[in-house]
Amino acid sequence: MKKLNANDTLVYLTELLLTNLNDLKECKSSDAEQFGYGSKTAYTECLEVVQRWERAAENRLDFEIGEKFPL
């Protein structure tokens, strides 16, 4: 596995989180399957932390996460 620098790691993590959240976009807290909703919550929290990165806006995080992926 190729080692990434900090910037490339954050870009990769951002893409991974956005992909996973898009897959789980329809999950609701009332769904019978709570695993999907729990995953959505965790991914959202992680993305909110990554959004504090100084280069977040240049790397697809120039939106309100809670509006795009409401819990």
Short mmCIF file of C-alpha atoms in Angstrom, two decimals:
data_model
loop_
_atom_site.label_atom_id
_atom_site.label_comp_id
_atom_site.label_asym_id
_atom_site.label_seq_id
_atom_site.Cartn_x
_atom_site.Cartn_y
_atom_site.Cartn_z
CA MET A 1 0.00 0.00 0.00
CA LYS A 2 1.38 3.40 -1.03
CA LYS A 3 1.94 5.84 1.82
CA LEU A 4 0.12 9.18 1.48
CA ASN A 5 1.05 12.55 2.88
CA ALA A 6 -1.41 14.33 5.20
CA ASN A 7 -3.07 16.32 2.42
CA ASP A 8 -3.60 13.29 0.19
CA THR A 9 -4.93 11.32 3.15
CA LEU A 10 -7.53 14.00 3.90
CA VAL A 11 -8.56 14.15 0.24
CA TYR A 12 -8.92 10.36 0.17
CA LEU A 13 -10.86 10.35 3.46
CA THR A 14 -13.18 13.10 2.21
CA GLU A 15 -14.00 11.13 -0.95
CA LEU A 16 -14.58 7.95 1.04
CA LEU A 17 -16.89 9.65 3.54
CA LEU A 18 -18.88 11.44 0.82
CA THR A 19 -19.31 8.20 -1.13
CA ASN A 20 -20.47 6.31 1.96
CA LEU A 21 -22.84 9.10 2.99
CA ASN A 22 -24.37 9.25 -0.48
CA ASP A 23 -24.98 5.49 -0.27
CA LEU A 24 -26.72 5.96 3.10
CA LYS A 25 -28.56 9.18 2.26
CA GLU A 26 -32.02 7.60 2.62
CA CYS A 27 -31.38 6.00 6.04
CA LYS A 28 -33.56 7.43 8.80
CA SER A 29 -33.48 6.99 12.56
CA SER A 30 -36.87 5.28 12.39
CA ASP A 31 -35.67 2.57 9.99
CA ALA A 32 -35.83 -0.98 11.26
CA GLU A 33 -32.19 -1.45 10.30
CA GLN A 34 -30.33 0.79 12.73
CA PHE A 35 -26.84 -0.17 11.50
CA GLY A 36 -27.17 2.01 8.41
CA TYR A 37 -28.34 5.00 10.42
CA GLY A 38 -25.55 4.53 12.96
CA SER A 39 -23.01 4.41 10.14
CA LYS A 40 -24.51 7.55 8.61
CA THR A 41 -24.22 9.34 11.95
CA ALA A 42 -20.58 8.30 12.40
CA TYR A 43 -19.61 9.27 8.84
CA THR A 44 -21.33 12.65 9.26
CA GLU A 45 -19.42 13.34 12.47
CA CYS A 46 -16.13 12.40 10.81
CA LEU A 47 -16.87 14.65 7.83
CA GLU A 48 -17.64 17.54 10.19
CA VAL A 49 -14.18 17.11 11.73
CA VAL A 50 -12.51 16.99 8.31
CA GLN A 51 -14.42 20.15 7.36
CA ARG A 52 -12.28 22.04 9.91
CA TRP A 53 -9.27 21.40 7.63
CA GLU A 54 -7.96 24.65 6.15
CA ARG A 55 -8.30 23.26 2.62
CA ALA A 56 -11.74 21.70 3.09
CA ALA A 57 -13.60 24.13 0.83
CA GLU A 58 -11.20 23.48 -2.06
CA ASN A 59 -11.76 19.75 -1.63
CA ARG A 60 -15.55 19.44 -2.00
CA LEU A 61 -16.48 20.41 1.56
CA ASP A 62 -17.88 23.87 0.82
CA PHE A 63 -21.43 23.08 1.99
CA GLU A 64 -23.40 22.65 5.20
CA ILE A 65 -23.06 18.96 6.01
CA GLY A 66 -26.20 18.83 8.16
CA GLU A 67 -28.30 20.20 5.31
CA LYS A 68 -26.98 17.80 2.68
CA PHE A 69 -26.95 14.76 4.99
CA PRO A 70 -29.63 15.42 7.62
CA LEU A 71 -29.82 13.06 10.57
#
